[in-house]
Short mmCIF file of C-alpha atoms and ligand atoms in Angstrom, two decimals:
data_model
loop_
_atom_site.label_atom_id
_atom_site.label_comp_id
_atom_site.label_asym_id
_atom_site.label_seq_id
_atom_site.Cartn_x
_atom_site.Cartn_y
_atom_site.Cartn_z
CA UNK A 1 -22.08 8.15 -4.51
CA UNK A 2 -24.88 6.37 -2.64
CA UNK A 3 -24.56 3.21 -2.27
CA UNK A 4 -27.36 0.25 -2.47
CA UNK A 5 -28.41 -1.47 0.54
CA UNK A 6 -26.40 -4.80 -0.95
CA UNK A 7 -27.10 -8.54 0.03
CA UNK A 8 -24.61 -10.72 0.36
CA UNK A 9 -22.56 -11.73 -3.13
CA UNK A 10 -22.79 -15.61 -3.69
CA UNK A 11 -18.64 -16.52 -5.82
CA UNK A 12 -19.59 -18.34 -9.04
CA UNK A 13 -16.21 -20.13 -8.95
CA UNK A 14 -14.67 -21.26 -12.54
CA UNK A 15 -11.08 -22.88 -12.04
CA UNK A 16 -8.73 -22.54 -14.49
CA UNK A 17 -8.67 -24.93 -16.97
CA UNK A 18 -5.11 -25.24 -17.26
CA UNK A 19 -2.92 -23.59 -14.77
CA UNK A 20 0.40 -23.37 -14.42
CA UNK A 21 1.96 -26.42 -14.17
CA UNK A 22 3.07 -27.23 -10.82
CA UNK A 23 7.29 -27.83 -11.60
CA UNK A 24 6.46 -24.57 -13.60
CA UNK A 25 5.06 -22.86 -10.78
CA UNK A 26 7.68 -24.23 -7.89
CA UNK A 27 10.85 -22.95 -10.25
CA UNK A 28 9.35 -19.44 -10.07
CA UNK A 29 8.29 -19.34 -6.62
CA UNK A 30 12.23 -19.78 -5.60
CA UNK A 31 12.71 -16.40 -6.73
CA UNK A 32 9.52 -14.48 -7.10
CA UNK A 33 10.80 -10.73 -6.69
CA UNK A 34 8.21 -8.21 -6.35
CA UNK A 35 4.60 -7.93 -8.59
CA UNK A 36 6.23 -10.12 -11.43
CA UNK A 37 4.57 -13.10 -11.08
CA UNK A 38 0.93 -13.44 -10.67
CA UNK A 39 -1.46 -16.43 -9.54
CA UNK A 40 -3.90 -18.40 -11.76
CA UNK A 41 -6.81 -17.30 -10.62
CA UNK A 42 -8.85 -13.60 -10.32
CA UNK A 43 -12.08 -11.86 -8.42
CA UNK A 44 -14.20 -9.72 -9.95
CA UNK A 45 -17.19 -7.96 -9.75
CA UNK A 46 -19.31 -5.78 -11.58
CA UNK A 47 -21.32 -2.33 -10.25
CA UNK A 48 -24.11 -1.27 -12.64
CA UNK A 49 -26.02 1.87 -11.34
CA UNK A 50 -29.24 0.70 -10.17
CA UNK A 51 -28.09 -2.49 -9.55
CA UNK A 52 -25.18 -2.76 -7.72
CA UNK A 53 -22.82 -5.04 -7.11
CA UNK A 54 -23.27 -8.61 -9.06
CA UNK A 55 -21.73 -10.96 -11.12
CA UNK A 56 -19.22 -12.07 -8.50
CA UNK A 57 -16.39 -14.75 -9.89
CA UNK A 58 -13.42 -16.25 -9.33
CA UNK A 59 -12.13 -17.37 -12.21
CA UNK A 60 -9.05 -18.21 -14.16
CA UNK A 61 -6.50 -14.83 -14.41
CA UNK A 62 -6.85 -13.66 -17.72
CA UNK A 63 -7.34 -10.60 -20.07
CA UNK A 64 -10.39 -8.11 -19.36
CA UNK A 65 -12.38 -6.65 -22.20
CA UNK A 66 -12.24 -2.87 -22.44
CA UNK A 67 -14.25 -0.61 -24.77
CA UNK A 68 -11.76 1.67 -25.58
CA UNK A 69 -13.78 4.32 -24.57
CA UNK A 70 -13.86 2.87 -20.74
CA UNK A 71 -14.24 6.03 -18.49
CA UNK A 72 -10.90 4.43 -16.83
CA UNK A 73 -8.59 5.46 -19.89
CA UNK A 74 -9.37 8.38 -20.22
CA UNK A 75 -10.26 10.58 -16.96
CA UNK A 76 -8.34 7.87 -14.67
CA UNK A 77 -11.53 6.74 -12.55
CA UNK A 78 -9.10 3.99 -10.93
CA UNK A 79 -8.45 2.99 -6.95
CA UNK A 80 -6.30 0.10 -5.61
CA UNK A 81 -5.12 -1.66 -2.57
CA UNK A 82 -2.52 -3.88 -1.33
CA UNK A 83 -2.04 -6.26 1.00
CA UNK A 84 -0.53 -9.39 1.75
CA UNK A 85 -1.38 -12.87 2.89
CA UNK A 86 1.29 -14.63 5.29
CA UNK A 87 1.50 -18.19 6.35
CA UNK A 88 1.51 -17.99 10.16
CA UNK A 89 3.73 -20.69 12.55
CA UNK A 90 1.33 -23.22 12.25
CA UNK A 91 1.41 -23.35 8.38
CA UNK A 92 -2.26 -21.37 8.13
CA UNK A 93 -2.80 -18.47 5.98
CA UNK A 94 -3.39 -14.70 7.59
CA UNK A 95 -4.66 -11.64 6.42
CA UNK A 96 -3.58 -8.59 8.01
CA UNK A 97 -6.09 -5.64 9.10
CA UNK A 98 -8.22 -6.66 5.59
CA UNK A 99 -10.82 -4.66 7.17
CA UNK A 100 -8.65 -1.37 7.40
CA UNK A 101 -8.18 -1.75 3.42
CA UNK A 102 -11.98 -2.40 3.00
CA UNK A 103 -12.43 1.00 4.86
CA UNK A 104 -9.95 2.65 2.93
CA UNK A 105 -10.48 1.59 -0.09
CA UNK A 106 -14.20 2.97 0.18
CA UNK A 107 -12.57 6.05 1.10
CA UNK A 108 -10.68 6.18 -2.16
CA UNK A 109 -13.66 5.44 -3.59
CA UNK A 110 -16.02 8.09 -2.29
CA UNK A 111 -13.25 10.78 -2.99
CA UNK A 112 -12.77 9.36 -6.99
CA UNK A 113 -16.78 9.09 -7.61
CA UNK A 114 -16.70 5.70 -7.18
CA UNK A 115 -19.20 3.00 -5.92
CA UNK A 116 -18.45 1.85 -1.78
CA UNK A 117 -17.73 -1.97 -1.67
CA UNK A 118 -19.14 -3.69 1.17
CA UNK A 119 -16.47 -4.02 3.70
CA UNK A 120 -17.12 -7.82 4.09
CA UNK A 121 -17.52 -8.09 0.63
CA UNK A 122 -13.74 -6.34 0.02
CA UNK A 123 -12.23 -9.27 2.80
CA UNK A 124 -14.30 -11.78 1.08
CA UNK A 125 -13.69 -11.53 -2.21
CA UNK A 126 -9.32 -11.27 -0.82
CA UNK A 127 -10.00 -14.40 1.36
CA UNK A 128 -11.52 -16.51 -1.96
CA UNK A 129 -8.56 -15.60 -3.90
CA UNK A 130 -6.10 -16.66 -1.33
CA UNK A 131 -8.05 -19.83 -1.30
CA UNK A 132 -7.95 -21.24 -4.75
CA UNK A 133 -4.41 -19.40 -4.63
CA UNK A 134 -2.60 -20.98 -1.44
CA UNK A 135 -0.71 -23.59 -3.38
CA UNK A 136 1.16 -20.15 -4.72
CA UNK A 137 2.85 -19.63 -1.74
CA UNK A 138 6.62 -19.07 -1.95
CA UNK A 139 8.80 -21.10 0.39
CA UNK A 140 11.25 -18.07 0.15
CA UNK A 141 11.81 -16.34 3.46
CA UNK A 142 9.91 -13.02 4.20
CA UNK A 143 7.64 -14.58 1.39
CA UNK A 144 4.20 -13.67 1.33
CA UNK A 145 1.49 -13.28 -1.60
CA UNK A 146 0.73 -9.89 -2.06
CA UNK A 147 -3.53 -8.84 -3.03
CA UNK A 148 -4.00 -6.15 -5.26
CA UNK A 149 -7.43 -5.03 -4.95
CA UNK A 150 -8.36 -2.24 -7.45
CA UNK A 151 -11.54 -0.81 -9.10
CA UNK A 152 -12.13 0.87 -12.82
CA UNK A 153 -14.51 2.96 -14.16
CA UNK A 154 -16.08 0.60 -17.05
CA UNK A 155 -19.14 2.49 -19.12
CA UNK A 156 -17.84 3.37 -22.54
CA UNK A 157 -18.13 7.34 -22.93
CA UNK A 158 -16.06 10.07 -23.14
CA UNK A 159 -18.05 12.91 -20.90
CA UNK A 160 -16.68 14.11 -17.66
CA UNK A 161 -18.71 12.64 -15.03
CA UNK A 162 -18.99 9.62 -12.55
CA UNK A 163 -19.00 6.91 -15.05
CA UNK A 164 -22.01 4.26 -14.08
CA UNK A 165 -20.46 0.73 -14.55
CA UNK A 166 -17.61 -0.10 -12.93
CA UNK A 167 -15.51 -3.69 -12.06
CA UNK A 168 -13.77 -4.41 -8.81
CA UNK A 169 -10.81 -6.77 -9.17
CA UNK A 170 -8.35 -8.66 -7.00
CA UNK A 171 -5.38 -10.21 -8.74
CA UNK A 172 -2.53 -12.05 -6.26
CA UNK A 173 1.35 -11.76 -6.58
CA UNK A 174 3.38 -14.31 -4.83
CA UNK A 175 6.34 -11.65 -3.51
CA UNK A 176 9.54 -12.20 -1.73
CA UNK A 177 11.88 -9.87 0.44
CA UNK A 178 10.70 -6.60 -1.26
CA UNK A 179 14.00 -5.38 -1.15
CA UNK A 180 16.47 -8.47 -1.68
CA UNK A 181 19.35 -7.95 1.08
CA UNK A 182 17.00 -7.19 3.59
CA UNK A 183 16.57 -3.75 4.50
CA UNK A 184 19.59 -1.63 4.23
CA UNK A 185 19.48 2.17 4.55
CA UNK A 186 18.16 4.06 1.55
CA UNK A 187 18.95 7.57 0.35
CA UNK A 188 16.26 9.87 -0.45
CA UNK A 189 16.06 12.49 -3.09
CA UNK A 190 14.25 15.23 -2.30
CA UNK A 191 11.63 16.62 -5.43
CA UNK A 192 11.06 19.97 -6.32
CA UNK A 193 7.79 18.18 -8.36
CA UNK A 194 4.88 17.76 -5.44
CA UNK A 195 3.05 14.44 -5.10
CA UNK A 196 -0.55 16.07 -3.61
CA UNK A 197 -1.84 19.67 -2.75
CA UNK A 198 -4.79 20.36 -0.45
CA UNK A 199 -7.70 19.73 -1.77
CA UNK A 200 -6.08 17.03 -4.17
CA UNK A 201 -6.74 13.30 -3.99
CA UNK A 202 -3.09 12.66 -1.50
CA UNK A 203 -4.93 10.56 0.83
CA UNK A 204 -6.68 8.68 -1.72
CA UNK A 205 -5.17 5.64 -3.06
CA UNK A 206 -5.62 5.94 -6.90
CA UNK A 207 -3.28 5.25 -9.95
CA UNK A 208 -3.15 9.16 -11.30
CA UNK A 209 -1.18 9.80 -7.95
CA UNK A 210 1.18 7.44 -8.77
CA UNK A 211 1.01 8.17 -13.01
CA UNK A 212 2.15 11.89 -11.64
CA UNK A 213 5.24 10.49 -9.42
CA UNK A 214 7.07 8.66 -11.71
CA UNK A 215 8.86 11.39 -13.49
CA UNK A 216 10.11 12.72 -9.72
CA UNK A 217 10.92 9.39 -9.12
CA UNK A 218 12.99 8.52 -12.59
CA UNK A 219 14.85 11.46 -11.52
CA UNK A 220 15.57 10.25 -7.82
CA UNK A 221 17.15 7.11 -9.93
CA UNK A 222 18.69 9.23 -12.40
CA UNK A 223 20.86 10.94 -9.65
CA UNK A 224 21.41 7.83 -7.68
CA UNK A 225 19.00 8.00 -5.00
CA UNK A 226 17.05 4.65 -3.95
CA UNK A 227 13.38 7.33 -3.35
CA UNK A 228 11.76 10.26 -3.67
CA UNK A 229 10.76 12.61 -0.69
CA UNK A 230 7.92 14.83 -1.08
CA UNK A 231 7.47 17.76 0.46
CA UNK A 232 4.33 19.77 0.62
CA UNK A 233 2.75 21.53 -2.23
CA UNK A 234 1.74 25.04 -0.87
CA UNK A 235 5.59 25.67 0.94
CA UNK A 236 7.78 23.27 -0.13
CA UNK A 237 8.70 23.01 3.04
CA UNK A 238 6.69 20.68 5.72
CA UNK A 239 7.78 16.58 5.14
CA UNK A 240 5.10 14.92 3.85
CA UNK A 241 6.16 11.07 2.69
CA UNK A 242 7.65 9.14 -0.13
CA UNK A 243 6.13 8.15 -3.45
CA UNK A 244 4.48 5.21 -1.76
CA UNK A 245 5.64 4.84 1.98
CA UNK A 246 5.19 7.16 5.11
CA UNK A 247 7.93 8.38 7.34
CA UNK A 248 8.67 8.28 10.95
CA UNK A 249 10.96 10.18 12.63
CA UNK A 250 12.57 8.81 16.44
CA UNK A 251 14.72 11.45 18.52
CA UNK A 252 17.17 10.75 21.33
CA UNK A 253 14.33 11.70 24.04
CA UNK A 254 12.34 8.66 23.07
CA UNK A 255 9.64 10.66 21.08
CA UNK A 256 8.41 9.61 17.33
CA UNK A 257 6.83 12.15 15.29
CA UNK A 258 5.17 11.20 11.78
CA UNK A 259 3.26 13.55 9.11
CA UNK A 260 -0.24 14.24 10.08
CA UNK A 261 -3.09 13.12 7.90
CA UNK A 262 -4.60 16.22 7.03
CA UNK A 263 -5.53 14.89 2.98
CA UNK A 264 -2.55 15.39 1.40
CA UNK A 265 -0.88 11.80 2.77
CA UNK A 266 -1.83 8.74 2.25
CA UNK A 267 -3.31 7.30 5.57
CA UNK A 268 -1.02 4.08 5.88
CA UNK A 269 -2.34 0.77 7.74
CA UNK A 270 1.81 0.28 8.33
CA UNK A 271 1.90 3.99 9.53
CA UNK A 272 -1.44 3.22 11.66
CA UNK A 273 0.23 -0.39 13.11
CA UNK A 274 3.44 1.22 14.12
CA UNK A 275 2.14 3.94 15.90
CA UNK A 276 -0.51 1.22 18.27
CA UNK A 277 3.14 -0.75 18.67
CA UNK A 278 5.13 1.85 19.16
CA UNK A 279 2.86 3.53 22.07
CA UNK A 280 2.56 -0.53 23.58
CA UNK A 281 6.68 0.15 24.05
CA UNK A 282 5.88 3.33 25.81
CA UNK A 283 6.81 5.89 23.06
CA UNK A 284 5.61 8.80 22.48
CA UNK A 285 4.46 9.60 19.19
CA UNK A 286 3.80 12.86 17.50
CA UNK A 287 1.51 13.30 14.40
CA UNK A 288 2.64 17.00 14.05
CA UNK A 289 4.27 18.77 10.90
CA UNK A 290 8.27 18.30 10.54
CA UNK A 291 10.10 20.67 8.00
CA UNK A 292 13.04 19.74 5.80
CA UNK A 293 15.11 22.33 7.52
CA UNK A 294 14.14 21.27 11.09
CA UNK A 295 14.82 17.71 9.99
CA UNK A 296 18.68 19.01 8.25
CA UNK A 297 19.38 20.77 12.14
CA UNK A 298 18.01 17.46 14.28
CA UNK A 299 20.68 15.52 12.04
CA UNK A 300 23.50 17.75 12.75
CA UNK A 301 22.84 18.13 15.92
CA UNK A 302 22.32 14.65 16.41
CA UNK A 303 19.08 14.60 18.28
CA UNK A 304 17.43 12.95 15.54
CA UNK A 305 18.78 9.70 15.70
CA UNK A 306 16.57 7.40 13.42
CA UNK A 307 14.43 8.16 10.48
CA UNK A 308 12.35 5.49 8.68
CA UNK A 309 9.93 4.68 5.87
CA UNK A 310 6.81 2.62 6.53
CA UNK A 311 4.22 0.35 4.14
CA UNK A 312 2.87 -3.20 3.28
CA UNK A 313 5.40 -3.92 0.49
CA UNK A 314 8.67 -3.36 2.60
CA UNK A 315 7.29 -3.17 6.15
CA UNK A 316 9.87 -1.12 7.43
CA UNK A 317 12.61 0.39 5.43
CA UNK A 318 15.50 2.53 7.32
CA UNK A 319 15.93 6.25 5.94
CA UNK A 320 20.42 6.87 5.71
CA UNK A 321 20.48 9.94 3.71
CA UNK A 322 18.32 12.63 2.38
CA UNK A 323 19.83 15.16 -0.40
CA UNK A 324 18.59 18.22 -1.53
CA UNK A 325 19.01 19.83 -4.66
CA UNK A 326 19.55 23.28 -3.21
CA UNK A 327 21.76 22.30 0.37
CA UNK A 328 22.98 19.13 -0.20
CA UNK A 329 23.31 15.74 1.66
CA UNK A 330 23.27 14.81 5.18
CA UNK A 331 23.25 12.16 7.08
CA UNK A 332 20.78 10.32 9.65
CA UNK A 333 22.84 9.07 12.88
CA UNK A 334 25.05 6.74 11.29
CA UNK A 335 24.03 6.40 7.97
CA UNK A 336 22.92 2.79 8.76
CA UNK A 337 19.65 0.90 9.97
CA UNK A 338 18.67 2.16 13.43
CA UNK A 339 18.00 0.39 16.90
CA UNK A 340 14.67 1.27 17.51
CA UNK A 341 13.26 0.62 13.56
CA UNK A 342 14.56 -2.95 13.58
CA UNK A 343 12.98 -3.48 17.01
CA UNK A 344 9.73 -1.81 15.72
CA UNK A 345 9.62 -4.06 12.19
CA UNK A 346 10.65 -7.52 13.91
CA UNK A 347 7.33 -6.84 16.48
CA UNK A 348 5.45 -6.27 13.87
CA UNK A 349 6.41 -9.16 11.38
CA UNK A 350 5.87 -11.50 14.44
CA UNK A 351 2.51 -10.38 14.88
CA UNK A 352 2.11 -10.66 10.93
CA UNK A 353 3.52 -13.71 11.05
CA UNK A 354 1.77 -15.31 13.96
CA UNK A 355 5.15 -15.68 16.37
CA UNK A 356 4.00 -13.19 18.52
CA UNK A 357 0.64 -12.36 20.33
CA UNK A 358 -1.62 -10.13 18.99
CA UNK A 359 -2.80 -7.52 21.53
CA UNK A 360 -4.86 -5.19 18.83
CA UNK A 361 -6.69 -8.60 16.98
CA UNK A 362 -5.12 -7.57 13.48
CA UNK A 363 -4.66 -11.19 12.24
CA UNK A 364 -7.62 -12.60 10.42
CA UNK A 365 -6.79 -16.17 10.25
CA UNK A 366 -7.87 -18.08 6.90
CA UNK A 367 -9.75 -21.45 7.38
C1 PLP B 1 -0.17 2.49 -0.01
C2 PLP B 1 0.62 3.71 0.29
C3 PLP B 1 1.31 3.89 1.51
C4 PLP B 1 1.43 2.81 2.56
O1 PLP B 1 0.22 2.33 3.02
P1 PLP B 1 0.16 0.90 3.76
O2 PLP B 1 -1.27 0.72 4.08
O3 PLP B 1 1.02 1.00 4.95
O4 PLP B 1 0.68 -0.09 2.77
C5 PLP B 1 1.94 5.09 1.72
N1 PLP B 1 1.95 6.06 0.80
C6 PLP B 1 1.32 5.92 -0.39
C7 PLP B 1 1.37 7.03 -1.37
C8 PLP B 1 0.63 4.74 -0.68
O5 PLP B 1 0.03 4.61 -1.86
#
């Protein structure tokens, strides 16, 4: 969808006549978990074909009216983002690599017959938020406030085609450790159901890919396994990632192979950050196709010595066990959290956090 040469968006800014009082808000912030507690305030801006983007606002976080015929409830014209805010050394705010979810996120949008947000307008309207928003920062450790950027398809009417109003959104949940002892080893269940074939929308980020994993991943619960693994659609055979995290694979020679993007994954800014750090420690890494069997044989044999899962929410999460449904279980090196992934997610939450330099100039420092 073309998209409007677009001046710059002037925020009206309305602040919330009564938020959260503040003993109210500090009691939750000790334990905020993960997407349960949101902020007082909200962005959001409306796309009308032939007139672009307008009515821009920050305003107090509250219900959105919805014809019920909104092209977003019934063909699932919906994208979304995520990523967080940290407070850096000197008590400042960050963003990280905003500009990498602005790109995405137009990607997403071209592929769902969406309107393309201006890229500064996308870091703008996550910097205003965090603004009016800071005072929501938990004091928890590993804290951060997680941005949910995400766009619906407005116009009431029940064809099938690009709908022609839309509303672009950020909303901001205060998060802690995203899982709560740190990062212990998960277990993967791997799905006979297929998250994305080629062709689909895999490396888009939209809601109907994630509508179309949950009943995989209720059954990677249901038989005691912490996430799913998906392989691909057309063999059932090549590793492509989990329902929301990408995968890295480190061998005893020193080499990391990951998926490649070829539009069935999603194209992770993690994935993307771990791959520039990884190659700073002198790694080699591999996008090239990995099967299920190849990865079984690499345990076994031991030359596979760490597998991990990558993305904003949990940074870095260390891959124990994988089962099958047809073969069985086995087991990555020692079951446990690996060398080389706690090396690779401590760099990286230094640079995040500001303790560490910053070599690729991914930390957008707010005011
Ligand atoms: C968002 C997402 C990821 C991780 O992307 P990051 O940019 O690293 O957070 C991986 N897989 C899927 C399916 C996702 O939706």
């Amino acid at each position: 969808m073309a998209t409007l040469a677009q001046p710059s968006l002037a925020f009206t800014h309305l602040p919330h006549p009564s938020p959260v009082p503040v003993d109210v808000r500090k009691a939750a912030l000790a334990d905020p978990g993960f997407g349960k507690l949101f902020t007082d305030h909200m962005v959001s801006i409306d796309w009308t074909e032939g007139e672009g983007w307008h009515s821009a606002a920050v305003g107090p976080l509250q219900a959105i009216p919805l014809h019920p015929a909104a092209a977003v409830l019934h063909y699932a014209q919906e994208i979304f983002e995520g990523l967080k805010a940290y407070r850096l050394e000197d008590g400042s705010m960050a963003l990280f690599r905003p500009e990498a979810n602005a790109a995405r996120f137009n990607e997403s949008a071209k592929r769902l017959a969406m309107p393309e947000l201006p890229e500064d307008i996308f870091v703008q309207a996550c910097r205003e938020l965090v603004a009016v928003d800071k005072d929501w920062f938990p004091a928890v450790d590993g804290g951060s406030i997680y941005l949910r950027p995400f766009m619906i398809a407005t116009e009431p009417f029940l064809g099938v085609r690009p709908a022609k109003q839309y509303k672009f959104m950020v909303i901001a949940s205060p998060a802690g450790n995203y899982f709560k002892s740190g990062a212990p080893a998960v277990s993967l269940w791997v799905s006979q159901y297929t998250r994305a074939a080629p062709g689909g929308t895999g490396a888009a980020k939209c809601g109907g890919n994630y509508a179309a994993s949950l009943v995989p991943t209720a059954e990677a619960f249901a038989r005691g396994h912490d996430q799913v693994l998906f392989l691909d659609a057309a063999e059932h055979k090549w590793v492509e990632e989990l329902g929301g995290m990408n995968l890295y694979f480190v061998f005893d020679d020193g080499t990391m192979v990951t998926p490649p993007l070829l539009g069935t994954i999603l194209p992770g800014i993690t994935r993307d950050s771990l791959m520039a750090l990884a190659r700073d420690e002198g790694l080699t890494v591999k996008e090239e196709r990995y099967s299920i069997d190849q990865w079984r044989a690499d345990a076994a044999s031991g030359r596979l010595v760490e597998v991990f899962a990558c993305g904003t929410a949990a940074v870095v999460t260390p891959v124990g066990r994988v089962t099958d449904p047809v073969d069985g279980e086995f087991v990555i090196g020692s079951g446990g959290p690996g060398q080389l992934t706690g090396k690779l997610k401590d760099r990286l939450v230094s640079i995040q956090r500001g303790q560490a330099p910053d070599p690729h100039g991914w930390v957008m420092r707010l005011g």
